[in-house]
Amino acid sequence: MTYDFLMNTVLSKDYYENHLLLDLKDNQEIQDTFEQMIREFYFDKRLCNEVLNAFSQVLFLQLSRVYHAQLAHIYGTNSSTSNVLLILRRIEENAKDISLQELAAELGYNRNYLSNLIKKETGKNFKQLVIEQRLHEAHHLLLTTNISIDTICEYVGFTNRTQFYKKFNELFNASPQNVRSMR
C-alpha cells in the first residue's frame, strides 16, 4: 500500500524522474549481498540461477528496508505526504482490527476530515485500503505458510469467507487455492 501510494506520488504528471536514490554507503548488509551475487555470477557454479534468484529477493527486501527508513529524507517534510505515509503505515501494521474512528482519534483528526484526506491523497477510501492490505497479507501467507485458507481468512480480519474469496479474486485475478498452488 505504501509502495503504491509513493509510486503514484512520484510518477504523477508533475514528476519526470524515473529513479530513486538511496544512501547505501553505510549499509554493509547490502554491500555483502551485492558481493555474494557478483561472486555467484562469475563463478558459474551448480544452481547458479536459483541462488541468484534468491539473492535478488533478499536484495529487494533489504532495499525496501532502507527505503522505508529513508522515506522522510527522500520525500521531504511535506506534511500531507508525511501524514498519509503515517496513516498507511498504521493500516499496514493493524489491518486486522483498525477502524477509521480509532485512527482519527489516535492522530487527532476529525473522522470525516481523515476520511477525505485519505481519499484525496490515495484515490481510495479507508475501507478499500484496509481490505487491500488484508488481502496482500493473506496472499503472502498463502505463499509462505501451510496454514489453512479458512484460518488465514480469519487471521487477516475477514469474518465473511465469501467476501474474502470475492475480494481476493478481484484483486489478484486468482483464487486463494490457485495462489497457494503457485508455490
PDB file of C-alpha atoms in Angstrom:
ATOM      1  CA  MET A   1       0.000   0.000   0.000  1.00  0.00           C
ATOM      2  CA  THR A   2       2.736   2.428   0.922  1.00  0.00           C
ATOM      3  CA  TYR A   3       4.590   1.434  -2.231  1.00  0.00           C
ATOM      4  CA  ASP A   4       1.502   2.092  -4.405  1.00  0.00           C
ATOM      5  CA  PHE A   5       0.922   5.473  -2.787  1.00  0.00           C
ATOM      6  CA  LEU A   6       4.532   6.542  -3.156  1.00  0.00           C
ATOM      7  CA  MET A   7       4.798   5.366  -6.731  1.00  0.00           C
ATOM      8  CA  ASN A   8       1.632   7.277  -7.633  1.00  0.00           C
ATOM      9  CA  THR A   9       3.051  10.338  -5.890  1.00  0.00           C
ATOM     10  CA  VAL A  10       6.428  10.012  -7.557  1.00  0.00           C
ATOM     11  CA  LEU A  11       5.083   9.168 -11.003  1.00  0.00           C
ATOM     12  CA  SER A  12       2.389  11.829 -11.103  1.00  0.00           C
ATOM     13  CA  LYS A  13       2.293  14.173 -14.088  1.00  0.00           C
ATOM     14  CA  ASP A  14       4.452  16.731 -12.269  1.00  0.00           C
ATOM     15  CA  TYR A  15       7.313  14.291 -11.707  1.00  0.00           C
ATOM     16  CA  TYR A  16       9.653  13.482 -14.572  1.00  0.00           C
ATOM     17  CA  GLU A  17      12.372  11.367 -12.961  1.00  0.00           C
ATOM     18  CA  ASN A  18      12.179   7.612 -13.124  1.00  0.00           C
ATOM     19  CA  HIS A  19      14.674   6.614 -10.493  1.00  0.00           C
ATOM     20  CA  LEU A  20      15.157   6.683  -6.752  1.00  0.00           C
ATOM     21  CA  LEU A  21      18.436   7.312  -4.963  1.00  0.00           C
ATOM     22  CA  LEU A  22      19.118   5.557  -1.683  1.00  0.00           C
ATOM     23  CA  ASP A  23      22.085   6.201   0.584  1.00  0.00           C
ATOM     24  CA  LEU A  24      23.730   2.776   0.892  1.00  0.00           C
ATOM     25  CA  LYS A  25      27.296   3.749   1.776  1.00  0.00           C
ATOM     26  CA  ASP A  26      26.931   2.706   5.408  1.00  0.00           C
ATOM     27  CA  ASN A  27      24.875  -0.407   4.733  1.00  0.00           C
ATOM     28  CA  GLN A  28      27.275  -3.338   4.946  1.00  0.00           C
ATOM     29  CA  GLU A  29      24.451  -5.870   4.662  1.00  0.00           C
ATOM     30  CA  ILE A  30      23.503  -4.714   1.152  1.00  0.00           C
ATOM     31  CA  GLN A  31      27.146  -4.424   0.102  1.00  0.00           C
ATOM     32  CA  ASP A  32      27.719  -8.028   1.232  1.00  0.00           C
ATOM     33  CA  THR A  33      24.677  -9.223  -0.700  1.00  0.00           C
ATOM     34  CA  PHE A  34      25.923  -7.495  -3.861  1.00  0.00           C
ATOM     35  CA  GLU A  35      29.341  -9.070  -3.435  1.00  0.00           C
ATOM     36  CA  GLN A  36      27.830 -12.522  -2.987  1.00  0.00           C
ATOM     37  CA  MET A  37      25.708 -12.028  -6.105  1.00  0.00           C
ATOM     38  CA  ILE A  38      28.730 -10.957  -8.147  1.00  0.00           C
ATOM     39  CA  ARG A  39      30.759 -13.940  -6.926  1.00  0.00           C
ATOM     40  CA  GLU A  40      27.918 -16.293  -7.739  1.00  0.00           C
ATOM     41  CA  PHE A  41      27.535 -14.818 -11.212  1.00  0.00           C
ATOM     42  CA  TYR A  42      31.212 -15.005 -12.156  1.00  0.00           C
ATOM     43  CA  PHE A  43      31.970 -18.411 -10.628  1.00  0.00           C
ATOM     44  CA  ASP A  44      29.244 -20.201 -12.532  1.00  0.00           C
ATOM     45  CA  LYS A  45      28.512 -22.998 -10.060  1.00  0.00           C
ATOM     46  CA  ARG A  46      25.766 -25.569  -9.952  1.00  0.00           C
ATOM     47  CA  LEU A  47      22.329 -23.980  -9.253  1.00  0.00           C
ATOM     48  CA  CYS A  48      23.768 -20.534 -10.002  1.00  0.00           C
ATOM     49  CA  ASN A  49      20.489 -19.142 -11.369  1.00  0.00           C
ATOM     50  CA  GLU A  50      18.496 -20.363  -8.380  1.00  0.00           C
ATOM     51  CA  VAL A  51      20.978 -18.838  -5.949  1.00  0.00           C
ATOM     52  CA  LEU A  52      20.991 -15.535  -7.861  1.00  0.00           C
ATOM     53  CA  ASN A  53      17.192 -15.510  -7.832  1.00  0.00           C
ATOM     54  CA  ALA A  54      17.183 -15.998  -4.053  1.00  0.00           C
ATOM     55  CA  PHE A  55      19.798 -13.267  -3.588  1.00  0.00           C
ATOM     56  CA  SER A  56      17.699 -10.937  -5.776  1.00  0.00           C
ATOM     57  CA  GLN A  57      14.737 -11.425  -3.466  1.00  0.00           C
ATOM     58  CA  VAL A  58      16.900 -10.789  -0.403  1.00  0.00           C
ATOM     59  CA  LEU A  59      18.390  -7.695  -2.024  1.00  0.00           C
ATOM     60  CA  PHE A  60      14.955  -6.314  -2.844  1.00  0.00           C
ATOM     61  CA  LEU A  61      13.825  -6.803   0.767  1.00  0.00           C
ATOM     62  CA  GLN A  62      16.993  -5.169   2.086  1.00  0.00           C
ATOM     63  CA  LEU A  63      16.496  -2.207  -0.261  1.00  0.00           C
ATOM     64  CA  SER A  64      12.872  -1.962   0.871  1.00  0.00           C
ATOM     65  CA  ARG A  65      14.071  -1.717   4.466  1.00  0.00           C
ATOM     66  CA  VAL A  66      16.449   1.104   3.587  1.00  0.00           C
ATOM     67  CA  TYR A  67      13.764   2.808   1.514  1.00  0.00           C
ATOM     68  CA  HIS A  68      11.306   2.817   4.429  1.00  0.00           C
ATOM     69  CA  ALA A  69      13.995   4.097   6.775  1.00  0.00           C
ATOM     70  CA  GLN A  70      14.824   6.959   4.388  1.00  0.00           C
ATOM     71  CA  LEU A  71      11.266   7.952   3.391  1.00  0.00           C
ATOM     72  CA  ALA A  72      11.245  11.241   5.262  1.00  0.00           C
ATOM     73  CA  HIS A  73      14.527  12.298   3.690  1.00  0.00           C
ATOM     74  CA  ILE A  74      13.503  11.172   0.184  1.00  0.00           C
ATOM     75  CA  TYR A  75      10.168  12.939   0.128  1.00  0.00           C
ATOM     76  CA  GLY A  76      10.971  15.911   2.324  1.00  0.00           C
ATOM     77  CA  THR A  77       8.728  17.135   5.055  1.00  0.00           C
ATOM     78  CA  ASN A  78       5.561  17.754   3.046  1.00  0.00           C
ATOM     79  CA  SER A  79       3.065  17.412   5.885  1.00  0.00           C
ATOM     80  CA  SER A  80       0.299  15.986   3.713  1.00  0.00           C
ATOM     81  CA  THR A  81       2.557  13.244   2.350  1.00  0.00           C
ATOM     82  CA  SER A  82       4.019  12.586   5.802  1.00  0.00           C
ATOM     83  CA  ASN A  83       0.538  12.268   7.289  1.00  0.00           C
ATOM     84  CA  VAL A  84      -0.609   9.884   4.591  1.00  0.00           C
ATOM     85  CA  LEU A  85       2.541   7.786   4.968  1.00  0.00           C
ATOM     86  CA  LEU A  86       1.860   7.566   8.692  1.00  0.00           C
ATOM     87  CA  ILE A  87      -1.752   6.591   8.019  1.00  0.00           C
ATOM     88  CA  LEU A  88      -0.706   3.916   5.508  1.00  0.00           C
ATOM     89  CA  ARG A  89       1.864   2.572   7.947  1.00  0.00           C
ATOM     90  CA  ARG A  90      -0.803   2.295  10.660  1.00  0.00           C
ATOM     91  CA  ILE A  91      -3.087   0.446   8.249  1.00  0.00           C
ATOM     92  CA  GLU A  92      -0.275  -1.930   7.268  1.00  0.00           C
ATOM     93  CA  GLU A  93       0.581  -2.622  10.912  1.00  0.00           C
ATOM     94  CA  ASN A  94      -3.012  -3.038  12.168  1.00  0.00           C
ATOM     95  CA  ALA A  95      -5.142  -4.013   9.163  1.00  0.00           C
ATOM     96  CA  LYS A  96      -6.859  -6.819  11.039  1.00  0.00           C
ATOM     97  CA  ASP A  97      -8.677  -4.625  13.516  1.00  0.00           C
ATOM     98  CA  ILE A  98      -8.097  -0.963  12.638  1.00  0.00           C
ATOM     99  CA  SER A  99     -11.039   1.417  12.443  1.00  0.00           C
ATOM    100  CA  LEU A 100     -11.285   4.887  10.944  1.00  0.00           C
ATOM    101  CA  GLN A 101     -12.666   6.251  14.215  1.00  0.00           C
ATOM    102  CA  GLU A 102      -9.765   4.878  16.281  1.00  0.00           C
ATOM    103  CA  LEU A 103      -7.186   6.055  13.748  1.00  0.00           C
ATOM    104  CA  ALA A 104      -8.708   9.539  13.673  1.00  0.00           C
ATOM    105  CA  ALA A 105      -8.650   9.704  17.473  1.00  0.00           C
ATOM    106  CA  GLU A 106      -5.042   8.448  17.593  1.00  0.00           C
ATOM    107  CA  LEU A 107      -3.891  11.064  15.082  1.00  0.00           C
ATOM    108  CA  GLY A 108      -6.039  13.871  16.495  1.00  0.00           C
ATOM    109  CA  TYR A 109      -8.220  14.289  13.419  1.00  0.00           C
ATOM    110  CA  ASN A 110     -11.920  14.533  12.854  1.00  0.00           C
ATOM    111  CA  ARG A 111     -13.155  11.243  11.357  1.00  0.00           C
ATOM    112  CA  ASN A 112     -14.625  12.927   8.261  1.00  0.00           C
ATOM    113  CA  TYR A 113     -11.520  15.046   7.691  1.00  0.00           C
ATOM    114  CA  LEU A 114      -9.299  11.968   7.883  1.00  0.00           C
ATOM    115  CA  SER A 115     -11.563  10.061   5.508  1.00  0.00           C
ATOM    116  CA  ASN A 116     -11.455  12.909   2.980  1.00  0.00           C
ATOM    117  CA  LEU A 117      -7.671  13.273   3.317  1.00  0.00           C
ATOM    118  CA  ILE A 118      -7.138   9.568   2.662  1.00  0.00           C
ATOM    119  CA  LYS A 119      -9.410   9.634  -0.387  1.00  0.00           C
ATOM    120  CA  LYS A 120      -7.790  12.788  -1.766  1.00  0.00           C
ATOM    121  CA  GLU A 121      -4.202  11.602  -1.326  1.00  0.00           C
ATOM    122  CA  THR A 122      -4.546   7.917  -2.270  1.00  0.00           C
ATOM    123  CA  GLY A 123      -7.570   7.822  -4.563  1.00  0.00           C
ATOM    124  CA  LYS A 124      -9.060   5.098  -2.357  1.00  0.00           C
ATOM    125  CA  ASN A 125     -11.238   5.211   0.715  1.00  0.00           C
ATOM    126  CA  PHE A 126     -10.163   3.906   4.115  1.00  0.00           C
ATOM    127  CA  LYS A 127     -12.130   0.663   3.818  1.00  0.00           C
ATOM    128  CA  GLN A 128     -10.606  -0.123   0.397  1.00  0.00           C
ATOM    129  CA  LEU A 129      -7.092   0.397   1.772  1.00  0.00           C
ATOM    130  CA  VAL A 130      -7.759  -1.865   4.758  1.00  0.00           C
ATOM    131  CA  ILE A 131      -9.256  -4.617   2.604  1.00  0.00           C
ATOM    132  CA  GLU A 132      -6.341  -4.447   0.148  1.00  0.00           C
ATOM    133  CA  GLN A 133      -3.831  -4.684   2.985  1.00  0.00           C
ATOM    134  CA  ARG A 134      -5.634  -7.690   4.456  1.00  0.00           C
ATOM    135  CA  LEU A 135      -5.660  -9.354   1.050  1.00  0.00           C
ATOM    136  CA  HIS A 136      -1.955  -8.687   0.487  1.00  0.00           C
ATOM    137  CA  GLU A 137      -1.198 -10.204   3.860  1.00  0.00           C
ATOM    138  CA  ALA A 138      -3.362 -13.231   3.017  1.00  0.00           C
ATOM    139  CA  HIS A 139      -1.567 -13.582  -0.330  1.00  0.00           C
ATOM    140  CA  HIS A 140       1.796 -13.566   1.450  1.00  0.00           C
ATOM    141  CA  LEU A 141       0.642 -16.171   3.968  1.00  0.00           C
ATOM    142  CA  LEU A 142      -0.699 -18.404   1.198  1.00  0.00           C
ATOM    143  CA  LEU A 143       2.702 -18.380  -0.484  1.00  0.00           C
ATOM    144  CA  THR A 144       4.835 -18.761   2.617  1.00  0.00           C
ATOM    145  CA  THR A 145       2.907 -20.979   5.044  1.00  0.00           C
ATOM    146  CA  ASN A 146       0.807 -24.141   5.165  1.00  0.00           C
ATOM    147  CA  ILE A 147      -1.901 -22.504   7.265  1.00  0.00           C
ATOM    148  CA  SER A 148      -5.396 -23.368   6.027  1.00  0.00           C
ATOM    149  CA  ILE A 149      -7.187 -20.814   3.878  1.00  0.00           C
ATOM    150  CA  ASP A 150     -10.000 -20.532   6.421  1.00  0.00           C
ATOM    151  CA  THR A 151      -7.504 -19.771   9.193  1.00  0.00           C
ATOM    152  CA  ILE A 152      -5.730 -17.192   7.016  1.00  0.00           C
ATOM    153  CA  CYS A 153      -9.077 -15.590   6.177  1.00  0.00           C
ATOM    154  CA  GLU A 154      -9.882 -15.207   9.854  1.00  0.00           C
ATOM    155  CA  TYR A 155      -6.326 -14.229  10.824  1.00  0.00           C
ATOM    156  CA  VAL A 156      -6.195 -11.272   8.434  1.00  0.00           C
ATOM    157  CA  GLY A 157      -9.540  -9.957   9.652  1.00  0.00           C
ATOM    158  CA  PHE A 158     -12.265 -11.286   7.357  1.00  0.00           C
ATOM    159  CA  THR A 159     -15.336 -12.570   9.143  1.00  0.00           C
ATOM    160  CA  ASN A 160     -17.182 -13.430   5.928  1.00  0.00           C
ATOM    161  CA  ARG A 161     -15.443 -16.166   3.928  1.00  0.00           C
ATOM    162  CA  THR A 162     -17.492 -15.449   0.782  1.00  0.00           C
ATOM    163  CA  GLN A 163     -16.452 -11.792   0.848  1.00  0.00           C
ATOM    164  CA  PHE A 164     -12.819 -12.858   1.306  1.00  0.00           C
ATOM    165  CA  TYR A 165     -12.909 -15.101  -1.772  1.00  0.00           C
ATOM    166  CA  LYS A 166     -14.708 -12.480  -3.854  1.00  0.00           C
ATOM    167  CA  LYS A 167     -12.336  -9.639  -2.926  1.00  0.00           C
ATOM    168  CA  PHE A 168      -9.281 -11.884  -3.296  1.00  0.00           C
ATOM    169  CA  ASN A 169     -10.339 -12.851  -6.819  1.00  0.00           C
ATOM    170  CA  GLU A 170     -10.987  -9.211  -7.715  1.00  0.00           C
ATOM    171  CA  LEU A 171      -7.556  -8.048  -6.542  1.00  0.00           C
ATOM    172  CA  PHE A 172      -5.353 -10.933  -7.695  1.00  0.00           C
ATOM    173  CA  ASN A 173      -7.472 -12.356 -10.523  1.00  0.00           C
ATOM    174  CA  ALA A 174      -6.940 -15.782  -8.955  1.00  0.00           C
ATOM    175  CA  SER A 175      -8.470 -17.812  -6.178  1.00  0.00           C
ATOM    176  CA  PRO A 176      -6.622 -18.398  -2.907  1.00  0.00           C
ATOM    177  CA  GLN A 177      -6.247 -22.067  -3.918  1.00  0.00           C
ATOM    178  CA  ASN A 178      -4.609 -21.059  -7.217  1.00  0.00           C
ATOM    179  CA  VAL A 179      -2.184 -18.754  -5.414  1.00  0.00           C
ATOM    180  CA  ARG A 180      -1.343 -21.471  -2.908  1.00  0.00           C
ATOM    181  CA  SER A 181      -0.604 -23.902  -5.729  1.00  0.00           C
ATOM    182  CA  MET A 182       1.927 -21.451  -7.254  1.00  0.00           C
ATOM    183  CA  ARG A 183       4.480 -22.081  -4.501  1.00  0.00           C
TER     184      ARG A 183
END
